[in-house]
CSV table of C-alpha atoms in Angstrom, one decimal:
chain,number,residue,atom,x,y,z
X,1,UNK,CA,0.0,0.0,0.0
X,2,UNK,CA,1.7,3.3,-1.1
X,3,UNK,CA,2.0,6.0,1.5
X,4,UNK,CA,0.3,9.4,1.1
X,5,UNK,CA,3.7,10.9,0.3
X,6,UNK,CA,4.2,8.4,-2.5
X,7,UNK,CA,0.7,9.0,-3.8
X,8,UNK,CA,1.3,12.8,-3.8
X,9,UNK,CA,4.6,12.4,-5.7
X,10,UNK,CA,2.9,10.1,-8.2
X,11,UNK,CA,0.1,12.7,-8.5
X,12,UNK,CA,2.6,15.5,-9.0
X,13,UNK,CA,4.3,13.5,-11.8
X,14,UNK,CA,1.0,12.8,-13.4
X,15,UNK,CA,0.0,16.4,-13.2
X,16,UNK,CA,3.2,17.4,-14.9
X,17,UNK,CA,2.5,14.9,-17.7
X,18,UNK,CA,-1.0,16.2,-18.0
X,19,UNK,CA,0.3,19.8,-18.3
X,20,UNK,CA,2.6,18.6,-21.1
X,21,UNK,CA,-0.3,16.8,-22.9
X,22,UNK,CA,-2.6,19.8,-22.5
X,23,UNK,CA,0.1,22.1,-24.0
X,24,UNK,CA,0.5,19.7,-26.9
X,25,UNK,CA,-3.3,19.5,-27.5
X,26,UNK,CA,-3.6,23.3,-27.2
X,27,UNK,CA,-0.8,23.6,-29.8
X,28,UNK,CA,-2.6,21.2,-32.1
X,29,UNK,CA,-6.0,23.0,-31.6
X,30,UNK,CA,-4.3,26.3,-32.5
X,31,UNK,CA,-2.8,24.8,-35.7
X,32,UNK,CA,-6.2,23.4,-36.7
X,33,UNK,CA,-7.9,26.7,-36.0
X,34,UNK,CA,-5.3,28.5,-38.2
X,35,UNK,CA,-5.8,25.9,-41.0
X,36,UNK,CA,-9.5,26.3,-40.8
X,37,UNK,CA,-9.2,30.1,-41.2
X,38,UNK,CA,-7.1,29.7,-44.3
X,39,UNK,CA,-9.7,27.4,-45.8
X,40,UNK,CA,-12.4,29.9,-44.9
X,41,UNK,CA,-14.2,27.3,-42.7
X,42,UNK,CA,-16.0,28.8,-39.8
X,43,UNK,CA,-16.1,26.5,-36.8
X,44,UNK,CA,-18.3,27.4,-33.9
X,45,UNK,CA,-17.8,25.6,-30.6
X,46,UNK,CA,-20.5,26.3,-28.0
X,47,UNK,CA,-20.1,25.3,-24.5
X,48,UNK,CA,-22.4,26.2,-21.6
X,49,UNK,CA,-21.3,25.4,-18.1
X,50,UNK,CA,-24.1,25.6,-15.5
X,51,UNK,CA,-22.9,26.2,-12.0
X,52,UNK,CA,-24.1,27.7,-8.7
X,53,UNK,CA,-22.3,29.2,-5.8
X,54,UNK,CA,-22.4,29.4,-2.0
X,55,UNK,CA,-21.3,32.2,0.3
X,56,UNK,CA,-19.5,32.9,3.5
X,57,UNK,CA,-19.1,36.3,4.9
X,58,UNK,CA,-16.0,37.3,7.0
X,59,UNK,CA,-14.5,33.9,7.6
X,60,UNK,CA,-17.8,32.2,8.0
X,61,UNK,CA,-20.8,31.3,5.7
X,62,UNK,CA,-23.5,33.8,5.8
X,63,UNK,CA,-27.2,32.9,5.4
X,64,UNK,CA,-29.4,35.0,3.2
X,65,UNK,CA,-32.6,36.6,4.5
X,66,UNK,CA,-34.6,35.4,1.5
X,67,UNK,CA,-35.6,31.9,0.7
X,68,UNK,CA,-36.9,32.9,-2.7
X,69,UNK,CA,-34.3,32.6,-5.5
X,70,UNK,CA,-33.9,35.5,-7.9
X,71,UNK,CA,-34.3,35.4,-11.6
X,72,UNK,CA,-30.6,34.4,-11.7
X,73,UNK,CA,-31.2,31.0,-10.2
X,74,UNK,CA,-29.1,29.5,-13.0
X,75,UNK,CA,-25.9,31.1,-13.9
X,76,UNK,CA,-24.3,30.0,-17.2
X,77,UNK,CA,-20.7,30.6,-18.1
X,78,UNK,CA,-21.6,33.1,-20.8
X,79,UNK,CA,-18.3,34.8,-21.2
X,80,UNK,CA,-18.2,37.1,-24.3
X,81,UNK,CA,-14.9,35.4,-25.2
X,82,UNK,CA,-13.5,32.1,-24.0
X,83,UNK,CA,-10.5,32.1,-21.7
X,84,UNK,CA,-7.2,31.7,-23.5
X,85,UNK,CA,-5.4,28.4,-23.5
X,86,UNK,CA,-3.4,29.5,-20.4
X,87,UNK,CA,-3.7,32.2,-17.9
X,88,UNK,CA,-1.5,33.9,-15.3
X,89,UNK,CA,-2.6,33.9,-11.7
X,90,UNK,CA,-1.6,36.1,-8.8
X,91,UNK,CA,-1.3,34.9,-5.2
X,92,UNK,CA,-0.2,38.0,-3.2
X,93,UNK,CA,0.5,37.7,0.5
X,94,UNK,CA,-2.5,38.0,2.8
X,95,UNK,CA,-2.5,40.1,5.9
X,96,UNK,CA,-2.6,37.1,8.2
X,97,UNK,CA,0.3,34.6,8.2
X,98,UNK,CA,-0.2,31.0,7.0
X,99,UNK,CA,-2.0,28.8,9.4
X,100,UNK,CA,0.2,25.9,8.2
X,101,UNK,CA,3.5,26.1,6.3
X,102,UNK,CA,3.1,25.8,2.5
X,103,UNK,CA,4.6,27.0,-0.7
X,104,UNK,CA,2.4,29.3,-2.8
X,105,UNK,CA,1.3,27.8,-6.2
X,106,UNK,CA,2.9,28.6,-9.5
X,107,UNK,CA,1.6,31.7,-11.3
X,108,UNK,CA,2.5,31.5,-15.0
X,109,UNK,CA,0.9,29.6,-17.9
X,110,UNK,CA,-1.8,27.9,-15.9
X,111,UNK,CA,-3.8,25.7,-18.4
X,112,UNK,CA,-7.5,26.2,-18.8
X,113,UNK,CA,-8.1,22.9,-20.6
X,114,UNK,CA,-11.2,20.8,-19.8
X,115,UNK,CA,-9.4,17.7,-18.6
X,116,UNK,CA,-11.0,16.8,-15.3
X,117,UNK,CA,-9.0,16.7,-12.1
X,118,UNK,CA,-10.3,14.2,-9.5
X,119,UNK,CA,-9.3,14.2,-5.9
X,120,UNK,CA,-10.2,12.0,-3.0
X,121,UNK,CA,-10.7,13.6,0.4
X,122,UNK,CA,-10.6,10.9,3.1
X,123,UNK,CA,-12.2,12.0,6.4
X,124,UNK,CA,-13.1,10.4,9.7
X,125,UNK,CA,-16.7,10.2,8.5
X,126,UNK,CA,-16.0,8.7,5.1
X,127,UNK,CA,-14.6,9.5,1.7
X,128,UNK,CA,-15.6,12.6,-0.3
X,129,UNK,CA,-14.7,12.5,-4.0
X,130,UNK,CA,-14.1,15.8,-5.7
X,131,UNK,CA,-14.0,16.7,-9.4
X,132,UNK,CA,-12.4,20.1,-10.0
X,133,UNK,CA,-13.6,22.4,-12.8
X,134,UNK,CA,-10.4,23.7,-14.3
X,135,UNK,CA,-11.6,25.8,-17.3
X,136,UNK,CA,-14.2,27.6,-15.1
X,137,UNK,CA,-11.8,28.5,-12.3
X,138,UNK,CA,-8.2,27.8,-13.3
X,139,UNK,CA,-6.5,29.9,-10.6
X,140,UNK,CA,-8.7,28.5,-7.9
X,141,UNK,CA,-8.1,24.9,-9.0
X,142,UNK,CA,-4.4,25.6,-9.3
X,143,UNK,CA,-4.3,26.8,-5.7
X,144,UNK,CA,-6.4,23.9,-4.4
X,145,UNK,CA,-4.3,21.3,-6.2
X,146,UNK,CA,-1.1,22.9,-5.0
X,147,UNK,CA,-2.2,22.9,-1.3
X,148,UNK,CA,-3.6,19.3,-1.6
X,149,UNK,CA,-0.4,18.0,-3.1
X,150,UNK,CA,1.6,19.6,-0.3
X,151,UNK,CA,-0.6,17.9,2.3
X,152,UNK,CA,-1.9,21.2,3.5
X,153,UNK,CA,-5.4,19.9,4.3
X,154,UNK,CA,-4.1,16.7,5.9
X,155,UNK,CA,-4.7,16.5,9.7
X,156,UNK,CA,-7.2,19.4,9.6
X,157,UNK,CA,-10.9,19.5,10.7
X,158,UNK,CA,-14.0,20.9,9.0
X,159,UNK,CA,-14.9,23.5,11.5
X,160,UNK,CA,-18.5,24.6,10.5
X,161,UNK,CA,-21.8,22.9,9.5
X,162,UNK,CA,-24.9,24.8,8.6
X,163,UNK,CA,-28.2,23.0,8.2
X,164,UNK,CA,-30.8,25.8,7.7
X,165,UNK,CA,-33.2,25.8,4.8
X,166,UNK,CA,-31.2,28.6,3.0
X,167,UNK,CA,-27.6,27.3,3.6
X,168,UNK,CA,-26.6,23.7,3.8
X,169,UNK,CA,-22.9,23.4,3.7
X,170,UNK,CA,-19.8,21.9,5.4
X,171,UNK,CA,-16.9,24.3,5.6
X,172,UNK,CA,-13.3,23.0,5.6
X,173,UNK,CA,-9.8,24.1,4.7
X,174,UNK,CA,-8.7,26.0,7.8
X,175,UNK,CA,-5.8,24.3,9.6
X,176,UNK,CA,-6.5,26.5,12.6
X,177,UNK,CA,-10.0,25.2,12.9
X,178,UNK,CA,-11.4,28.6,13.8
X,179,UNK,CA,-12.7,30.0,10.4
X,180,UNK,CA,-9.9,32.6,10.5
X,181,UNK,CA,-7.0,30.6,9.1
X,182,UNK,CA,-5.6,30.5,5.6
X,183,UNK,CA,-2.5,29.7,3.5
X,184,UNK,CA,-0.8,33.2,3.9
X,185,UNK,CA,-1.8,34.3,0.4
X,186,UNK,CA,-5.0,35.2,-1.3
X,187,UNK,CA,-6.3,35.4,-4.9
X,188,UNK,CA,-9.0,36.8,-7.0
X,189,UNK,CA,-12.6,35.5,-7.5
X,190,UNK,CA,-13.5,33.6,-10.6
X,191,UNK,CA,-16.8,32.1,-11.8
X,192,UNK,CA,-19.6,33.1,-11.3
X,193,UNK,CA,-18.3,36.3,-9.7
X,194,UNK,CA,-16.5,37.3,-12.9
X,195,UNK,CA,-19.9,37.2,-14.8
X,196,UNK,CA,-21.0,40.5,-13.1
X,197,UNK,CA,-19.8,44.0,-13.7
X,198,UNK,CA,-18.7,46.1,-10.7
X,199,UNK,CA,-21.8,47.7,-9.2
X,200,UNK,CA,-24.3,45.4,-10.9
X,201,UNK,CA,-27.3,45.1,-8.6
X,202,UNK,CA,-27.8,41.5,-9.7
X,203,UNK,CA,-24.5,40.6,-8.0
X,204,UNK,CA,-26.2,41.1,-4.6
X,205,UNK,CA,-29.3,39.0,-5.4
X,206,UNK,CA,-29.3,35.4,-4.2
X,207,UNK,CA,-28.8,32.5,-6.6
X,208,UNK,CA,-28.9,28.8,-6.0
X,209,UNK,CA,-25.8,26.9,-5.4
X,210,UNK,CA,-27.0,23.3,-5.8
X,211,UNK,CA,-26.3,20.2,-3.9
X,212,UNK,CA,-22.9,18.8,-4.9
X,213,UNK,CA,-21.1,22.1,-5.5
X,214,UNK,CA,-17.7,22.9,-4.2
X,215,UNK,CA,-17.1,26.7,-3.7
X,216,UNK,CA,-14.5,29.0,-2.1
X,217,UNK,CA,-15.1,30.7,1.2
X,218,UNK,CA,-13.8,34.2,1.5
X,219,UNK,CA,-13.8,37.4,3.7
X,220,UNK,CA,-14.7,39.7,0.8
X,221,UNK,CA,-13.8,40.3,-2.8
X,222,UNK,CA,-10.4,38.9,-3.8
X,223,UNK,CA,-9.7,37.3,-0.4
X,224,UNK,CA,-9.8,33.6,-1.4
X,225,UNK,CA,-7.4,31.4,0.5
X,226,UNK,CA,-7.7,27.7,1.6
X,227,UNK,CA,-11.2,27.5,3.0
X,228,UNK,CA,-13.9,26.0,0.9
X,229,UNK,CA,-17.6,24.8,1.1
X,230,UNK,CA,-19.1,21.4,0.3
X,231,UNK,CA,-22.8,22.0,-0.5
X,232,UNK,CA,-25.0,19.0,0.6
X,233,UNK,CA,-28.3,20.9,0.1
X,234,UNK,CA,-29.4,23.5,-2.4
X,235,UNK,CA,-28.3,26.9,-0.9
X,236,UNK,CA,-29.4,30.4,-1.9
X,237,UNK,CA,-26.6,33.0,-1.6
X,238,UNK,CA,-25.3,36.0,-3.5
X,239,UNK,CA,-23.0,35.1,-6.5
X,240,UNK,CA,-19.9,36.3,-4.6
X,241,UNK,CA,-18.1,33.0,-4.2
X,242,UNK,CA,-16.1,31.0,-6.7
X,243,UNK,CA,-17.5,27.6,-7.6
X,244,UNK,CA,-14.8,25.3,-8.7
X,245,UNK,CA,-16.0,21.7,-8.8
X,246,UNK,CA,-18.5,19.0,-7.8
X,247,UNK,CA,-18.9,16.2,-5.3
X,248,UNK,CA,-19.4,12.6,-6.2
X,249,UNK,CA,-22.3,10.5,-4.9
X,250,UNK,CA,-20.3,8.7,-2.3
X,251,UNK,CA,-19.2,12.1,-1.0
X,252,UNK,CA,-22.7,13.3,-0.8
X,253,UNK,CA,-23.7,10.3,1.2
X,254,UNK,CA,-20.8,11.1,3.6
X,255,UNK,CA,-22.0,14.7,3.8
X,256,UNK,CA,-25.6,13.6,4.5
X,257,UNK,CA,-24.4,11.5,7.4
X,258,UNK,CA,-22.5,14.5,8.8
X,259,UNK,CA,-25.5,16.7,8.3
X,260,UNK,CA,-27.8,14.2,10.0
X,261,UNK,CA,-25.7,14.5,13.1
X,262,UNK,CA,-26.3,18.3,13.2
X,263,UNK,CA,-24.1,20.9,14.8
X,264,UNK,CA,-23.0,20.8,18.4
X,265,UNK,CA,-25.7,21.7,20.9
X,266,UNK,CA,-28.5,21.0,18.4
X,267,UNK,CA,-27.8,24.3,16.6
X,268,UNK,CA,-28.3,24.8,12.9
X,269,UNK,CA,-25.0,26.6,12.6
X,270,UNK,CA,-21.8,25.6,14.3
X,271,UNK,CA,-19.1,22.9,14.7
X,272,UNK,CA,-20.3,19.5,13.4
X,273,UNK,CA,-21.5,17.2,16.2
X,274,UNK,CA,-19.8,14.4,14.3
X,275,UNK,CA,-16.1,15.4,14.1
X,276,UNK,CA,-14.9,15.7,10.5
X,277,UNK,CA,-11.2,15.2,10.4
X,278,UNK,CA,-9.4,15.2,7.0
X,279,UNK,CA,-6.9,12.5,6.8
X,280,UNK,CA,-5.7,13.2,3.3
X,281,UNK,CA,-6.6,14.9,0.0
X,282,UNK,CA,-4.9,13.1,-2.9
X,283,UNK,CA,-5.3,12.8,-6.7
X,284,UNK,CA,-7.2,9.9,-8.1
X,285,UNK,CA,-5.4,10.1,-11.4
């Protein structure tokens, strides 16, 4: 049985090979596009990605006062132009120091290809399988993968569970276990936040982040770090939090068990009554 360190090293090597394959495919796609233009052939590729988000205000999730979804219940990835084949990401230092030692992720030439990235989060309550949406939130996925491959989430606890009708999520990713900890760096919001112009009133209207969504927690615009939400029940929140993947059926069953245990003291919002300790987060590839 390989150790977690061996699995991470294997995952790192596989990721490097994936990056090489993606770059080669991107090169071929570019060559084909140029050839098509020369021949005067118009090729239209349509892709619609439907995703919802969840929220947390400060360092904690924040329930919305309304249980009625707005007209923007569904958000589609309707960018006027697709993302380029690679993007550059910025991970500037945060005000608070890292809650656990880590090395910030790479910043240059981050692929936006649609090759899925699957990770397995083993917890004291069961396994939670994650599929990361790279083309939708490449800088977010890049950070999550970097932290996971460094073992940043290993030995940490999911510190908050909410079971109200408007917000049903498990919050994880803080080594301090307080809702205040992070990796010592922060980064910008991505989808669906980037679908709204600054000052757009629609950006403050709740949308539905459906069961099975993974989204980033933050303390305001551009303050993403290591904390994330696992949505086990449709939740209505402003589209202010980056959604970057989905949870598999086994993971949802694990979350349902955790949710059934409720929060400590019978509350709808607080530390899970069933302790959720993360043993490891490793690549399935």
